[in-house]
Amino acid sequence: MMVFRSIKVDGTRYTQKAFYFYEPAPAAFCELTPPEGLLNTVGDGVCGENGNFQFIEDFGTASYEKDGTIDLVWKNQGPDSDETAGPPKSKSSTLAPADNYGVFAYTDMGFFNVAETFTFSGENRGFLLATATATKHQPSDENFERIVSSSLSSRMPDESSFMLALKKAFDDHNVEASRVPGWVTDEEVLPKCIGNTCPDEDYLCSEGKDPNCSVSPYTEPSASLNGAGFAVIILGVLSVVGVVFYFINRHIVNKQKERYRIRFAEQIAEELGHKGSIDQLSCGDLAKEFHRIDESGDGSISKEELYEFISSGKAGVMSDHDFNALFKSLDLDGNGVINFMEFAAFMALCGQSCPHGAARRLSMAPEEIAKLIDEKKIN
């Protein structure tokens, strides 16, 4: 399978288009008799002669948080019977910058979650390194799975080069003529929207909450309070905070015997002063903590650097056996060091409710995980 991806940012608007090309089916497959009601080809194509393609298109807007976060608010997918158009079917789907050359993305669909990191690297930042960690089913489910993948792709110099390569892919895969969109032959650049239904300006402003054309939720109220009112509120807040800290402390004491890798994730959140769930940590928080542990400043955490952090007592007393298990959980590709993508993916998907030994690593091709991530589902 061949994948093309176009990403554009225009002010407060974000658009991503992904194209997936499939080779013609092998002769052995075409010789099989399809089950009743099914076909061994798509449309008017001929099995073994014509390839196929699909597209996924995402639209997003900036948020009022002023931290670079992008909320994905519309998705188009097609063609074929699974063609869809409308708001993403997920609890949350956001992207956020880690720095000038890195992006962290997180999608929560309840039964399926995925954390992604994208980093432009190499000479002139001409290559995109992508790492993804996904989970299927709830952590308490016996079918809970963890899927890990990474890919490296070159960056095209301009949109004209992208369009020429995309058009060539339609020819190389011999996509049946009736399935080739009109803009492929008629246009020199990608249309703003390639789906049958596209979000209009009213939708992006009202439902998408584009900051350029919607009302901020942080508008100051007209009412005011006197000094006595503020004093009562402050005392009330201090009382609530005191109760919260009491229960947090008691909770930590009761959970001291849990797996040390979970304790490590909690400690990172505590070091950052984070009071929410681990998966709510911002990319800035994760990058700050990553660089603090990476004392050599070479962009990766060695086993010695992690051991020094653990030995400082910040994650509790830990045996050599538990430390080695923790390092192995973080070092996804097994190269002996932990990069930021691995660190961010571990922190995004690690929580107190995760049962030990339930997650398992699967081997998937980068193209498969790329399509899985864009669809925000597992077929």
Tab-separated table of C-alpha atoms in Angstrom:
chain	number	residue	atom	x	y	z
A	1	MET	CA	0.000	0.000	0.000
A	2	MET	CA	1.200	3.521	-0.860
A	3	VAL	CA	0.168	6.523	1.273
A	4	PHE	CA	0.160	10.248	0.410
A	5	ARG	CA	-0.534	12.887	3.054
A	6	SER	CA	-1.122	16.638	2.597
A	7	ILE	CA	-1.235	18.906	5.663
A	8	LYS	CA	-2.075	22.628	5.514
A	9	VAL	CA	-2.357	25.265	8.234
A	10	ASP	CA	-3.971	28.573	7.262
A	11	GLY	CA	-4.337	30.943	10.198
A	12	THR	CA	-6.715	29.217	12.634
A	13	ARG	CA	-7.725	26.482	10.138
A	14	TYR	CA	-6.142	23.037	9.717
A	15	THR	CA	-6.704	20.526	6.883
A	16	GLN	CA	-5.215	17.052	6.391
A	17	LYS	CA	-5.821	14.828	3.365
A	18	ALA	CA	-4.572	11.220	3.234
A	19	PHE	CA	-4.711	8.987	0.137
A	20	TYR	CA	-4.255	5.198	0.294
A	21	PHE	CA	-3.462	3.231	-2.893
A	22	TYR	CA	-3.835	-0.563	-3.129
A	23	GLU	CA	-2.212	-2.834	-5.718
A	24	PRO	CA	-4.403	-5.076	-7.954
A	25	ALA	CA	-5.370	-8.310	-6.201
A	26	PRO	CA	-3.148	-11.367	-6.799
A	27	ALA	CA	-4.299	-14.035	-9.261
A	28	ALA	CA	-4.850	-16.614	-6.478
A	29	PHE	CA	-7.369	-14.297	-4.821
A	30	CYS	CA	-9.217	-13.612	-8.074
A	31	GLU	CA	-9.626	-17.344	-8.714
A	32	LEU	CA	-11.599	-17.765	-5.508
A	33	THR	CA	-15.418	-17.630	-5.614
A	34	PRO	CA	-16.616	-14.661	-3.521
A	35	PRO	CA	-19.172	-15.370	-0.769
A	36	GLU	CA	-22.800	-14.768	-1.692
A	37	GLY	CA	-23.617	-11.078	-1.922
A	38	LEU	CA	-19.954	-9.996	-2.169
A	39	LEU	CA	-17.607	-9.115	-5.035
A	40	ASN	CA	-13.881	-9.607	-5.494
A	41	THR	CA	-13.409	-6.141	-6.992
A	42	VAL	CA	-14.600	-2.568	-6.502
A	43	GLY	CA	-16.990	-0.744	-8.810
A	44	ASP	CA	-16.528	-1.608	-12.483
A	45	GLY	CA	-12.935	-2.724	-11.986
A	46	VAL	CA	-11.527	-6.116	-12.987
A	47	CYS	CA	-10.024	-8.310	-10.280
A	48	GLY	CA	-6.282	-8.629	-10.765
A	49	GLU	CA	-6.113	-5.735	-13.224
A	50	ASN	CA	-7.378	-2.667	-11.364
A	51	GLY	CA	-6.097	-1.361	-8.071
A	52	ASN	CA	-8.087	0.768	-5.631
A	53	PHE	CA	-7.766	3.923	-3.547
A	54	GLN	CA	-9.403	5.520	-0.508
A	55	PHE	CA	-9.123	8.947	1.084
A	56	ILE	CA	-9.536	10.416	4.556
A	57	GLU	CA	-9.900	14.160	5.070
A	58	ASP	CA	-9.739	16.002	8.431
A	59	PHE	CA	-10.670	19.609	9.202
A	60	GLY	CA	-9.653	21.367	12.406
A	61	THR	CA	-9.644	24.750	14.111
A	62	ALA	CA	-7.436	26.434	16.684
A	63	SER	CA	-8.677	26.691	20.272
A	64	TYR	CA	-9.090	29.558	22.733
A	65	GLU	CA	-6.353	28.070	24.949
A	66	LYS	CA	-3.694	29.921	22.902
A	67	ASP	CA	-1.289	26.973	23.253
A	68	GLY	CA	-1.276	25.853	19.614
A	69	THR	CA	-3.855	23.113	20.200
A	70	ILE	CA	-5.982	22.111	17.175
A	71	ASP	CA	-9.417	20.498	17.602
A	72	LEU	CA	-10.461	18.176	14.743
A	73	VAL	CA	-14.100	19.046	14.006
A	74	TRP	CA	-14.987	17.356	10.674
A	75	LYS	CA	-14.016	14.143	8.832
A	76	ASN	CA	-14.654	12.941	5.272
A	77	GLN	CA	-13.920	9.360	4.232
A	78	GLY	CA	-14.514	7.470	1.016
A	79	PRO	CA	-15.259	6.398	-1.581
A	80	ASP	CA	-17.105	3.039	-1.290
A	81	SER	CA	-19.860	1.908	1.048
A	82	ASP	CA	-18.057	3.160	4.155
A	83	GLU	CA	-18.068	6.754	2.924
A	84	THR	CA	-18.796	9.129	5.797
A	85	ALA	CA	-18.932	12.878	6.359
A	86	GLY	CA	-19.468	14.843	9.551
A	87	PRO	CA	-18.046	15.435	13.037
A	88	PRO	CA	-15.455	12.838	14.213
A	89	LYS	CA	-16.981	9.964	16.190
A	90	SER	CA	-14.629	10.384	19.145
A	91	LYS	CA	-14.797	11.870	22.646
A	92	SER	CA	-11.827	14.097	21.816
A	93	SER	CA	-9.408	14.444	18.925
A	94	THR	CA	-6.677	17.074	19.225
A	95	LEU	CA	-3.199	17.996	17.998
A	96	ALA	CA	-0.682	20.146	19.869
A	97	PRO	CA	2.880	21.320	19.098
A	98	ALA	CA	5.754	20.026	21.234
A	99	ASP	CA	8.199	22.531	19.690
A	100	ASN	CA	8.866	24.143	16.311
A	101	TYR	CA	9.403	20.770	14.622
A	102	GLY	CA	7.291	18.329	16.614
A	103	VAL	CA	3.572	17.643	17.039
A	104	PHE	CA	1.755	15.474	19.570
A	105	ALA	CA	-1.714	14.088	18.699
A	106	TYR	CA	-4.230	12.252	20.874
A	107	THR	CA	-7.592	10.661	20.042
A	108	ASP	CA	-9.995	9.131	22.571
A	109	MET	CA	-12.886	6.970	21.323
A	110	GLY	CA	-13.479	5.102	24.560
A	111	PHE	CA	-12.751	1.598	23.247
A	112	PHE	CA	-9.836	2.862	21.133
A	113	ASN	CA	-7.150	5.430	21.992
A	114	VAL	CA	-4.088	6.519	20.066
A	115	ALA	CA	-1.132	8.779	20.890
A	116	GLU	CA	1.061	9.994	18.032
A	117	THR	CA	4.241	12.038	17.741
A	118	PHE	CA	5.422	13.638	14.475
A	119	THR	CA	8.909	15.151	14.187
A	120	PHE	CA	10.576	16.789	11.188
A	121	SER	CA	14.238	15.784	11.219
A	122	GLY	CA	17.277	15.344	9.000
A	123	GLU	CA	18.959	17.861	6.729
A	124	ASN	CA	16.738	20.941	6.200
A	125	ARG	CA	14.043	19.091	8.199
A	126	GLY	CA	13.241	17.144	5.031
A	127	PHE	CA	12.017	13.938	6.688
A	128	LEU	CA	8.996	13.189	8.854
A	129	LEU	CA	9.491	10.666	11.662
A	130	ALA	CA	6.174	9.373	13.010
A	131	THR	CA	5.588	7.127	16.029
A	132	ALA	CA	2.188	5.867	17.162
A	133	THR	CA	0.994	3.867	20.155
A	134	ALA	CA	-2.635	2.721	20.119
A	135	THR	CA	-4.835	0.706	22.456
A	136	LYS	CA	-7.888	-1.358	21.559
A	137	HIS	CA	-10.617	-2.083	24.144
A	138	GLN	CA	-10.628	-0.961	27.769
A	139	PRO	CA	-7.555	-1.812	29.907
A	140	SER	CA	-9.725	-4.055	32.106
A	141	ASP	CA	-10.907	-6.078	29.081
A	142	GLU	CA	-9.190	-9.438	28.526
A	143	ASN	CA	-8.931	-8.506	24.822
A	144	PHE	CA	-6.979	-5.321	25.608
A	145	GLU	CA	-4.271	-4.771	22.984
A	146	ARG	CA	-1.419	-2.322	22.476
A	147	ILE	CA	-0.253	-1.517	18.944
A	148	VAL	CA	3.053	0.257	18.237
A	149	SER	CA	4.417	1.493	14.903
A	150	SER	CA	6.813	4.051	13.411
A	151	SER	CA	7.625	5.358	9.927
A	152	LEU	CA	10.043	7.703	8.133
A	153	SER	CA	9.036	9.549	4.952
A	154	SER	CA	10.535	12.282	2.776
A	155	ARG	CA	8.974	15.699	2.366
A	156	MET	CA	8.016	16.918	-1.142
A	157	PRO	CA	9.340	20.347	-2.159
A	158	ASP	CA	6.016	21.929	-3.183
A	159	GLU	CA	2.335	21.261	-3.943
A	160	SER	CA	2.942	20.848	-7.670
A	161	SER	CA	5.351	17.984	-6.990
A	162	PHE	CA	2.812	16.428	-4.643
A	163	MET	CA	0.054	16.580	-7.276
A	164	LEU	CA	2.274	15.070	-9.973
A	165	ALA	CA	3.211	12.162	-7.710
A	166	LEU	CA	-0.438	11.689	-6.671
A	167	LYS	CA	-1.664	11.585	-10.286
A	168	LYS	CA	1.071	9.110	-11.149
A	169	ALA	CA	-0.111	6.848	-8.305
A	170	PHE	CA	-3.575	6.616	-9.899
A	171	ASP	CA	-1.911	5.455	-13.157
A	172	ASP	CA	0.599	3.124	-11.490
A	173	HIS	CA	-2.148	1.333	-9.555
A	174	ASN	CA	-4.439	1.261	-12.617
A	175	VAL	CA	-7.402	2.656	-10.679
A	176	GLU	CA	-10.584	2.092	-12.708
A	177	ALA	CA	-11.553	5.279	-14.579
A	178	SER	CA	-14.977	5.741	-12.974
A	179	ARG	CA	-13.327	5.831	-9.541
A	180	VAL	CA	-10.796	8.537	-10.405
A	181	PRO	CA	-12.080	11.918	-9.081
A	182	GLY	CA	-12.504	14.675	-11.649
A	183	TRP	CA	-10.063	16.999	-9.891
A	184	VAL	CA	-7.235	14.520	-10.502
A	185	THR	CA	-7.240	15.340	-14.224
A	186	ASP	CA	-8.803	18.825	-14.161
A	187	GLU	CA	-6.932	20.567	-11.336
A	188	GLU	CA	-3.301	21.579	-10.850
A	189	VAL	CA	-3.621	21.846	-7.068
A	190	LEU	CA	-5.627	19.964	-4.448
A	191	PRO	CA	-9.167	21.274	-3.895
A	192	LYS	CA	-9.888	22.729	-0.448
A	193	CYS	CA	-12.333	19.868	0.114
A	194	ILE	CA	-12.434	16.532	-1.758
A	195	GLY	CA	-15.386	14.918	0.049
A	196	ASN	CA	-19.009	15.016	-1.083
A	197	THR	CA	-19.972	17.094	1.966
A	198	CYS	CA	-17.728	19.808	3.379
A	199	PRO	CA	-17.938	21.975	6.514
A	200	ASP	CA	-19.085	25.473	5.622
A	201	GLU	CA	-18.070	28.735	7.273
A	202	ASP	CA	-21.060	28.736	9.634
A	203	TYR	CA	-20.203	25.257	10.920
A	204	LEU	CA	-16.503	26.043	11.480
A	205	CYS	CA	-17.482	29.167	13.406
A	206	SER	CA	-20.369	27.754	15.475
A	207	GLU	CA	-19.604	24.053	16.021
A	208	GLY	CA	-15.878	24.290	15.271
A	209	LYS	CA	-15.513	27.333	17.554
A	210	ASP	CA	-12.911	28.977	15.340
A	211	PRO	CA	-11.495	31.835	17.504
A	212	ASN	CA	-11.593	34.173	14.488
A	213	CYS	CA	-15.385	34.010	14.158
A	214	SER	CA	-16.885	32.762	17.442
A	215	VAL	CA	-17.461	34.093	20.953
A	216	SER	CA	-14.752	33.335	23.481
A	217	PRO	CA	-15.867	31.251	26.499
A	218	TYR	CA	-13.494	33.353	28.615
A	219	THR	CA	-15.417	36.639	28.283
A	220	GLU	CA	-15.266	38.492	31.611
A	221	PRO	CA	-18.623	38.614	33.464
A	222	SER	CA	-20.136	41.995	34.227
A	223	ALA	CA	-20.850	41.189	37.874
A	224	SER	CA	-18.317	42.033	40.599
A	225	LEU	CA	-17.619	40.994	44.188
A	226	ASN	CA	-16.577	43.088	47.150
A	227	GLY	CA	-13.632	42.353	49.431
A	228	ALA	CA	-15.711	40.262	51.851
A	229	GLY	CA	-17.002	38.159	48.976
A	230	PHE	CA	-13.474	37.458	47.784
A	231	ALA	CA	-12.406	36.503	51.293
A	232	VAL	CA	-15.228	33.953	51.567
A	233	ILE	CA	-14.382	32.480	48.158
A	234	ILE	CA	-10.660	32.239	48.986
A	235	LEU	CA	-11.377	30.532	52.325
A	236	GLY	CA	-13.757	28.125	50.589
A	237	VAL	CA	-11.208	27.294	47.884
A	238	LEU	CA	-8.472	26.735	50.487
A	239	SER	CA	-10.733	24.358	52.376
A	240	VAL	CA	-11.535	22.373	49.230
A	241	VAL	CA	-7.861	22.253	48.218
A	242	GLY	CA	-6.941	20.998	51.694
A	243	VAL	CA	-9.485	18.179	51.444
A	244	VAL	CA	-8.312	17.291	47.914
A	245	PHE	CA	-4.674	17.093	48.993
A	246	TYR	CA	-5.636	14.930	51.984
A	247	PHE	CA	-7.357	12.349	49.755
A	248	ILE	CA	-4.577	12.463	47.155
A	249	ASN	CA	-2.014	11.728	49.848
A	250	ARG	CA	-4.087	8.870	51.280
A	251	HIS	CA	-4.598	7.452	47.775
A	252	ILE	CA	-0.840	7.434	47.075
A	253	VAL	CA	-0.123	5.665	50.357
A	254	ASN	CA	-2.712	2.971	49.579
A	255	LYS	CA	-1.277	2.407	46.094
A	256	GLN	CA	2.432	2.045	47.023
A	257	LYS	CA	2.465	-1.679	46.177
A	258	GLU	CA	1.231	-1.224	42.593
A	259	ARG	CA	3.463	-1.681	39.578
A	260	TYR	CA	6.441	0.741	39.585
A	261	ARG	CA	5.989	1.797	36.017
A	262	ILE	CA	2.568	3.199	36.916
A	263	ARG	CA	4.105	4.963	39.929
A	264	PHE	CA	6.732	6.468	37.647
A	265	ALA	CA	4.046	7.988	35.391
A	266	GLU	CA	2.210	9.418	38.395
A	267	GLN	CA	5.433	10.944	39.720
A	268	ILE	CA	6.112	12.716	36.440
A	269	ALA	CA	2.657	14.279	36.683
A	270	GLU	CA	3.287	15.282	40.321
A	271	GLU	CA	6.664	16.842	39.436
A	272	LEU	CA	4.841	19.002	36.898
A	273	GLY	CA	2.193	20.018	39.417
A	274	HIS	CA	-0.490	18.336	37.320
A	275	LYS	CA	-3.700	17.484	39.207
A	276	GLY	CA	-5.676	15.876	36.373
A	277	SER	CA	-5.359	12.487	34.714
A	278	ILE	CA	-2.044	11.543	33.111
A	279	ASP	CA	-3.440	11.740	29.559
A	280	GLN	CA	-4.304	15.405	30.131
A	281	LEU	CA	-0.644	16.459	30.429
A	282	SER	CA	0.288	19.029	27.794
A	283	CYS	CA	3.118	18.452	25.336
A	284	GLY	CA	4.992	21.351	26.903
A	285	ASP	CA	4.841	19.627	30.287
A	286	LEU	CA	6.101	16.340	28.821
A	287	ALA	CA	8.933	18.049	26.924
A	288	LYS	CA	10.011	19.960	30.034
A	289	GLU	CA	10.181	16.810	32.146
A	290	PHE	CA	11.887	14.851	29.367
A	291	HIS	CA	14.683	17.418	29.056
A	292	ARG	CA	15.062	17.555	32.847
A	293	ILE	CA	15.775	13.806	32.996
A	294	ASP	CA	17.984	13.984	29.856
A	295	GLU	CA	20.931	15.546	31.699
A	296	SER	CA	23.354	15.081	28.780
A	297	GLY	CA	21.059	17.076	26.505
A	298	ASP	CA	21.565	14.712	23.555
A	299	GLY	CA	17.834	14.337	22.905
A	300	SER	CA	17.430	10.895	24.452
A	301	ILE	CA	17.315	9.360	27.936
A	302	SER	CA	19.924	6.676	28.559
A	303	LYS	CA	19.488	3.822	31.019
A	304	GLU	CA	22.028	5.495	33.313
A	305	GLU	CA	20.139	8.820	33.248
A	306	LEU	CA	16.851	7.138	34.064
A	307	TYR	CA	18.520	5.132	36.852
A	308	GLU	CA	19.929	8.347	38.342
A	309	PHE	CA	16.432	9.868	38.317
A	310	ILE	CA	14.978	6.747	39.971
A	311	SER	CA	17.842	6.549	42.486
A	312	SER	CA	17.136	10.108	43.603
A	313	GLY	CA	14.062	8.727	45.359
A	314	LYS	CA	11.638	10.725	43.211
A	315	ALA	CA	9.840	7.554	42.134
A	316	GLY	CA	10.249	5.636	45.384
A	317	VAL	CA	12.689	2.838	46.202
A	318	MET	CA	12.918	0.424	43.257
A	319	SER	CA	14.728	-2.901	42.845
A	320	ASP	CA	16.990	-3.600	39.851
A	321	HIS	CA	14.386	-6.043	38.532
A	322	ASP	CA	11.588	-3.458	38.629
A	323	PHE	CA	13.851	-0.793	37.144
A	324	ASN	CA	14.763	-3.024	34.179
A	325	ALA	CA	11.054	-3.738	33.598
A	326	LEU	CA	10.296	0.004	33.691
A	327	PHE	CA	13.068	0.827	31.187
A	328	LYS	CA	11.917	-1.931	28.836
A	329	SER	CA	8.348	-0.521	28.903
A	330	LEU	CA	9.639	2.913	27.892
A	331	ASP	CA	12.198	1.758	25.277
A	332	LEU	CA	9.680	0.628	22.628
A	333	ASP	CA	12.147	-0.005	19.790
A	334	GLY	CA	14.702	-1.697	22.078
A	335	ASN	CA	17.663	0.428	20.954
A	336	GLY	CA	18.860	1.097	24.510
A	337	VAL	CA	17.723	4.750	24.785
A	338	ILE	CA	14.362	6.504	25.186
A	339	ASN	CA	13.460	9.234	22.682
A	340	PHE	CA	10.774	11.851	23.195
A	341	MET	CA	8.213	10.000	21.037
A	342	GLU	CA	8.529	6.900	23.214
A	343	PHE	CA	8.378	8.988	26.404
A	344	ALA	CA	5.261	10.896	25.260
A	345	ALA	CA	3.464	7.763	24.045
A	346	PHE	CA	4.184	5.961	27.355
A	347	MET	CA	2.875	8.878	29.439
A	348	ALA	CA	-0.255	9.328	27.302
A	349	LEU	CA	-1.386	5.716	27.598
A	350	CYS	CA	-0.219	4.777	31.107
A	351	GLY	CA	-2.776	5.142	33.936
A	352	GLN	CA	-3.516	3.685	37.334
A	353	SER	CA	-6.335	1.506	35.955
A	354	CYS	CA	-4.098	-0.287	33.427
A	355	PRO	CA	-3.859	-3.987	34.445
A	356	HIS	CA	-0.331	-5.358	34.519
A	357	GLY	CA	0.497	-7.810	31.765
A	358	ALA	CA	-2.697	-7.021	29.844
A	359	ALA	CA	-1.038	-4.964	27.099
A	360	ARG	CA	0.762	-6.752	24.303
A	361	ARG	CA	2.793	-5.362	21.434
A	362	LEU	CA	1.664	-6.240	17.898
A	363	SER	CA	3.638	-5.990	14.660
A	364	MET	CA	1.927	-3.830	12.043
A	365	ALA	CA	3.152	-2.125	8.883
A	366	PRO	CA	3.524	1.696	9.130
A	367	GLU	CA	0.918	2.123	6.372
A	368	GLU	CA	-1.630	0.091	8.354
A	369	ILE	CA	-1.212	2.109	11.537
A	370	ALA	CA	-1.304	5.340	9.481
A	371	LYS	CA	-4.704	4.404	8.054
A	372	LEU	CA	-5.863	3.146	11.466
A	373	ILE	CA	-4.964	6.462	13.074
A	374	ASP	CA	-6.693	8.554	10.417
A	375	GLU	CA	-9.878	6.489	10.617
A	376	LYS	CA	-9.786	6.681	14.432
A	377	LYS	CA	-10.978	3.062	14.573
A	378	ILE	CA	-9.806	-0.537	14.258
A	379	ASN	CA	-11.628	-2.682	11.718
